[in-house]
PDB file of C-alpha atoms and ligand atoms in Angstrom:
ATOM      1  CA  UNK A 250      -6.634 -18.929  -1.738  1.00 79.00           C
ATOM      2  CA  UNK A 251      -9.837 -19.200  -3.403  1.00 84.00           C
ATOM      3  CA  UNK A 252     -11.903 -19.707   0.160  1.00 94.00           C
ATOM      4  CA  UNK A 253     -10.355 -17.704   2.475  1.00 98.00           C
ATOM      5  CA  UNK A 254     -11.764 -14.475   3.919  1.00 98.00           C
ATOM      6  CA  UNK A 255      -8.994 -12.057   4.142  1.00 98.00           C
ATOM      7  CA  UNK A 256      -7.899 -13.185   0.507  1.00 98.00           C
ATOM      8  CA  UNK A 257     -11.341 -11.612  -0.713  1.00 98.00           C
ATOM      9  CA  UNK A 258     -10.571  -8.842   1.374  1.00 98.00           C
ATOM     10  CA  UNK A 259      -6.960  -8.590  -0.355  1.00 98.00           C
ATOM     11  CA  UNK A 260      -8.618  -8.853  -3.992  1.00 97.00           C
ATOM     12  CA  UNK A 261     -11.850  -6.888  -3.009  1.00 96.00           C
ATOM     13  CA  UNK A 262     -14.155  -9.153  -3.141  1.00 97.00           C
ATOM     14  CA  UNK A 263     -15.223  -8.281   0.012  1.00 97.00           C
ATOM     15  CA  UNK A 264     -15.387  -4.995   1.047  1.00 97.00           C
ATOM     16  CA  UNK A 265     -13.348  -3.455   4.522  1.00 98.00           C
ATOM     17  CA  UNK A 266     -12.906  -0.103   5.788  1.00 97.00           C
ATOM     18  CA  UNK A 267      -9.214   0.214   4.834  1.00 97.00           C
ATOM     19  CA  UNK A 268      -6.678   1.885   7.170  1.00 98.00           C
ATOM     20  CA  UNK A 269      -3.537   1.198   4.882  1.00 98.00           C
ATOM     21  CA  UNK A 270      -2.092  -0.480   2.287  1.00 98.00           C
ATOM     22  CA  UNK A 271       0.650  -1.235  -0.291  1.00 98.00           C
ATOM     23  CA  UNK A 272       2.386  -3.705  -1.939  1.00 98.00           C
ATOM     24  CA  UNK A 273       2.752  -6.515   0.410  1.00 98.00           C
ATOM     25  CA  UNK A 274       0.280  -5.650   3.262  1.00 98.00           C
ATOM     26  CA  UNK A 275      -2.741  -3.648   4.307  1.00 98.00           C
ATOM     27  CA  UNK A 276      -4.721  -2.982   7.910  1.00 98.00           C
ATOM     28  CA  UNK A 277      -8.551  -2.587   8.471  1.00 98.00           C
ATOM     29  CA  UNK A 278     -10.896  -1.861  11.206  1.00 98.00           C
ATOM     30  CA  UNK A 279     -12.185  -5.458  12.243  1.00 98.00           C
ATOM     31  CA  UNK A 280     -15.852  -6.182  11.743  1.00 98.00           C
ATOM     32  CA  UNK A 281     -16.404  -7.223  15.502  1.00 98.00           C
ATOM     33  CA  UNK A 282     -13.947  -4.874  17.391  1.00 98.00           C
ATOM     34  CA  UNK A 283     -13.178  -5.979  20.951  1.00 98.00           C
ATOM     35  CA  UNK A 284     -12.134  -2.552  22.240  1.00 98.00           C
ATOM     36  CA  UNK A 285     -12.622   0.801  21.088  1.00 98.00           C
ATOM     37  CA  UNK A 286      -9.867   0.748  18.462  1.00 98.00           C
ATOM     38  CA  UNK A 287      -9.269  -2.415  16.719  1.00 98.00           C
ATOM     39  CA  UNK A 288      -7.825  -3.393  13.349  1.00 98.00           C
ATOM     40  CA  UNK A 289      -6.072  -6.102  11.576  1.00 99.00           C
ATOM     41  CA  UNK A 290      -2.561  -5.894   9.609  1.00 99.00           C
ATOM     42  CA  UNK A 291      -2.511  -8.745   7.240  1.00 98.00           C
ATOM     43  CA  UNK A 292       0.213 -10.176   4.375  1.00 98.00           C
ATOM     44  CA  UNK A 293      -1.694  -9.968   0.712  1.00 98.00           C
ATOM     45  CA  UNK A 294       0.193 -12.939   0.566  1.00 98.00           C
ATOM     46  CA  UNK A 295      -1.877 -16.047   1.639  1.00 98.00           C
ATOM     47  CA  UNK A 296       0.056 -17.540   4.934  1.00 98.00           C
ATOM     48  CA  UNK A 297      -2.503 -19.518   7.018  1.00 98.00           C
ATOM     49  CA  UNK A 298      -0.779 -18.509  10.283  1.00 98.00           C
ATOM     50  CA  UNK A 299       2.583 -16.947  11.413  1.00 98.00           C
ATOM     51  CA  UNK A 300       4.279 -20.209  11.083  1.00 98.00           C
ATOM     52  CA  UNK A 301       4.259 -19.456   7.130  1.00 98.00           C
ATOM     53  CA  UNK A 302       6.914 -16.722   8.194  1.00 98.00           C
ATOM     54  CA  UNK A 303       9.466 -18.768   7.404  1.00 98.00           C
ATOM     55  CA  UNK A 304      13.478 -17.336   7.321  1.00 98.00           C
ATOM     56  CA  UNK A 305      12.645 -15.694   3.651  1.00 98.00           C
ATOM     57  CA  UNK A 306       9.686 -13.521   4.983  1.00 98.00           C
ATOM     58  CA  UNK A 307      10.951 -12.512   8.444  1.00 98.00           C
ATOM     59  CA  UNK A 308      10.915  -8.619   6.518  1.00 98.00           C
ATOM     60  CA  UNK A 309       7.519  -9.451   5.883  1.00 98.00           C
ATOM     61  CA  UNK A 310       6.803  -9.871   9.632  1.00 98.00           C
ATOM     62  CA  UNK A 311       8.375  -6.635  10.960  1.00 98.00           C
ATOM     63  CA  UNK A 312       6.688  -4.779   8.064  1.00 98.00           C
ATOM     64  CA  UNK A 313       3.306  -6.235   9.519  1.00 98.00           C
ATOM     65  CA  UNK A 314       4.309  -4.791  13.175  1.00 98.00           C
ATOM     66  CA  UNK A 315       6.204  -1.311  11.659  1.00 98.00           C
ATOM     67  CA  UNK A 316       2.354  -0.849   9.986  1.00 98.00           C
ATOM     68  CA  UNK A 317       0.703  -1.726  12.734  1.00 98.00           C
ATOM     69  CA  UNK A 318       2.500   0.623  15.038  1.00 98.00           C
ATOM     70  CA  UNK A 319       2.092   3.248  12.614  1.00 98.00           C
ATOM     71  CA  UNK A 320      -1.467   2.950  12.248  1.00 98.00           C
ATOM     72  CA  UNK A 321      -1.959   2.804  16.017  1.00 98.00           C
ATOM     73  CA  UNK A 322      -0.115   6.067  16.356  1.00 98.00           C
ATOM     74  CA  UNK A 323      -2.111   7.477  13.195  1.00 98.00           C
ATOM     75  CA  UNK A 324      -5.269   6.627  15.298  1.00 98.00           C
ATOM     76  CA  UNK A 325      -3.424   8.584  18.445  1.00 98.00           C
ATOM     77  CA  UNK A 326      -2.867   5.498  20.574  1.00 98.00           C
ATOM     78  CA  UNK A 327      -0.580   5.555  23.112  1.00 97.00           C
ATOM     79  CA  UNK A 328      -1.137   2.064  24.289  1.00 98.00           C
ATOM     80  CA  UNK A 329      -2.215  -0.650  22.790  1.00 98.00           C
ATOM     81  CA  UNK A 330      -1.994  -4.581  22.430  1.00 98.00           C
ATOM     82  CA  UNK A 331      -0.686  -6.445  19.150  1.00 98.00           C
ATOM     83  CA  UNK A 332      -2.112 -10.237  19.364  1.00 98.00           C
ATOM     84  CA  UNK A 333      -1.939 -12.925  17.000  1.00 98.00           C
ATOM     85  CA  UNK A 334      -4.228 -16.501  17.294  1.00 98.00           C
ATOM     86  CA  UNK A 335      -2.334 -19.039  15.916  1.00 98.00           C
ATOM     87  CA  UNK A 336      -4.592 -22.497  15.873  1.00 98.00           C
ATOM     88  CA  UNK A 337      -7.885 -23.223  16.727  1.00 98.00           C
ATOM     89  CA  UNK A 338      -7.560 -23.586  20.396  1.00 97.00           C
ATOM     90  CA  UNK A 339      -5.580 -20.071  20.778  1.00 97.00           C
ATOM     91  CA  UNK A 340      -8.620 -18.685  19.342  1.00 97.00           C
ATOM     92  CA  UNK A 341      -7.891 -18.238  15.342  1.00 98.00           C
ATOM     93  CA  UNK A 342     -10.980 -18.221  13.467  1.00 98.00           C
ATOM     94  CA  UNK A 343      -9.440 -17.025  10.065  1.00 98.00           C
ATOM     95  CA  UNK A 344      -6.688 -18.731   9.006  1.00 98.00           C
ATOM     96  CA  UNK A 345      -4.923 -16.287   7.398  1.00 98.00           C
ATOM     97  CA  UNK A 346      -2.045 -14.419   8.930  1.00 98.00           C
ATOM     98  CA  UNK A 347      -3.210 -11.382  11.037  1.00 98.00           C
ATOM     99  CA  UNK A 348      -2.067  -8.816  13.967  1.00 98.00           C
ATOM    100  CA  UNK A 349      -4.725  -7.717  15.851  1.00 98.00           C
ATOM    101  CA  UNK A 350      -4.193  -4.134  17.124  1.00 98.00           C
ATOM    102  CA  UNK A 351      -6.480  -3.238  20.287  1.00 98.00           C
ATOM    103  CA  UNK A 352      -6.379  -0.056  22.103  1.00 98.00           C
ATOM    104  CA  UNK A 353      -8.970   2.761  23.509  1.00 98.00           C
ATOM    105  CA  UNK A 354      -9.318   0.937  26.681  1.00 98.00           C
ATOM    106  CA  UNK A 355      -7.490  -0.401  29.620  1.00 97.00           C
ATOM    107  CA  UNK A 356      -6.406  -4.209  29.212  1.00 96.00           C
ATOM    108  CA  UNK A 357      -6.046  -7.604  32.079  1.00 96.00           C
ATOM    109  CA  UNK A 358      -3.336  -9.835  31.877  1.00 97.00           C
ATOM    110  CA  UNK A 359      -3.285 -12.536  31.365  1.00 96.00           C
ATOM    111  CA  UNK A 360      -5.449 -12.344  28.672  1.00 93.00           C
ATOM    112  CA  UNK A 361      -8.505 -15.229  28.795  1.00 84.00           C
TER     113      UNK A 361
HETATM  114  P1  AMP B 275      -9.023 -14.528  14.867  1.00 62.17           P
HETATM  115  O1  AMP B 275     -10.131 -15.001  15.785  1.00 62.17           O
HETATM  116  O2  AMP B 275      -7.732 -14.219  15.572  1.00 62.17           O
HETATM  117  O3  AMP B 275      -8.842 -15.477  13.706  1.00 62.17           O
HETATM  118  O4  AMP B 275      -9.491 -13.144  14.295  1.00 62.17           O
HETATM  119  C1  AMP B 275     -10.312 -13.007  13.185  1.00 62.17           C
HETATM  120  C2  AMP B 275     -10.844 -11.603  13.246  1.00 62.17           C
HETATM  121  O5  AMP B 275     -11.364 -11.273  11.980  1.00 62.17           O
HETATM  122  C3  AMP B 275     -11.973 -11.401  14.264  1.00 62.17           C
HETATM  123  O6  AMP B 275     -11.613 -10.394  15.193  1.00 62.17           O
HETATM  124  C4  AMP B 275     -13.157 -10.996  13.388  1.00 62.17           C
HETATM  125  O7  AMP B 275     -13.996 -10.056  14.016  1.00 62.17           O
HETATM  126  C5  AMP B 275     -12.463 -10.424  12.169  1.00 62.17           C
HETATM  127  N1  AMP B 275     -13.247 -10.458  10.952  1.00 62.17           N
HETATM  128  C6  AMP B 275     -13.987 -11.485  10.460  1.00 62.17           C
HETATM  129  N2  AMP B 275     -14.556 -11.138   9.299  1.00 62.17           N
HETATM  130  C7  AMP B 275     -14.158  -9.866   9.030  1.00 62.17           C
HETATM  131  C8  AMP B 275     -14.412  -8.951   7.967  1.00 62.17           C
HETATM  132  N3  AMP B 275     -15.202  -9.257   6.927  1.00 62.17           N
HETATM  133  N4  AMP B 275     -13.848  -7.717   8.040  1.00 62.17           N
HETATM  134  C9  AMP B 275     -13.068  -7.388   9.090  1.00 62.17           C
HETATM  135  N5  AMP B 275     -12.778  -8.207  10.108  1.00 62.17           N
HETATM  136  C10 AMP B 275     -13.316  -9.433  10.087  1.00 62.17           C
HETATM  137 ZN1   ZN B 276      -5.933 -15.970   2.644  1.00 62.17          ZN
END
């Protein structure tokens, strides 16, 4: 999609600090981290929110969390917390699929 963030991202149009990638997914650090390790694991393929993972990608979804628990261990975390905003009010700002990885520090539940 022409307008959406992580799509540049996926094409390189805009530039990230890259943590992995291959054919169907890749993780960065995010921009604004909200702990002292945190990165994204997105689809290259444009889904606006995890209700795009429909019964034909549900691969595509554990692939997102086997990546992101392999880049959390790469970074030597032994806890951490995998989030993902879906809608406005939940707090999604891009609407493009994405796990959030956050680790490094201790966490509250519930989260706000
Ligand atoms: P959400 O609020 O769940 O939609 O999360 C969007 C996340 O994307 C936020 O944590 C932002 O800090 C992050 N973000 C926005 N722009 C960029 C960017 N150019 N590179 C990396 N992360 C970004
Ligand atoms: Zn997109």
């Amino acid at each position: 999609m022409s307008d959406c963030l992580f799509c540049k991202i996926v094409s390189g149009a805009i530039p990230a600090k890259p943590l992995y990638q291959d054919d169907t997914v890749l993780a960065f650090e995010d921009i604004q981290p909200q702990a002292p390790s945190h990165f994204l694991v997105i689809p290259r393929e444009h889904l606006a929110d995890q209700r795009g993972i429909d019964a034909g990608r549900e691969a595509l979804m554990g692939h997102l969390i086997r990546v992101a628990s392999q880049v959390a261990a790469d970074k030597g975390l032994s806890s951490f917390r995998t989030v993902i905003n879906t809608g406005a009010q939940a707090g999604q700002t891009v609407f493009h699929l994405h796990v959030h990885v956050l680790g490094g520090r201790a966490m509250n539940w519930p989260p706000g």
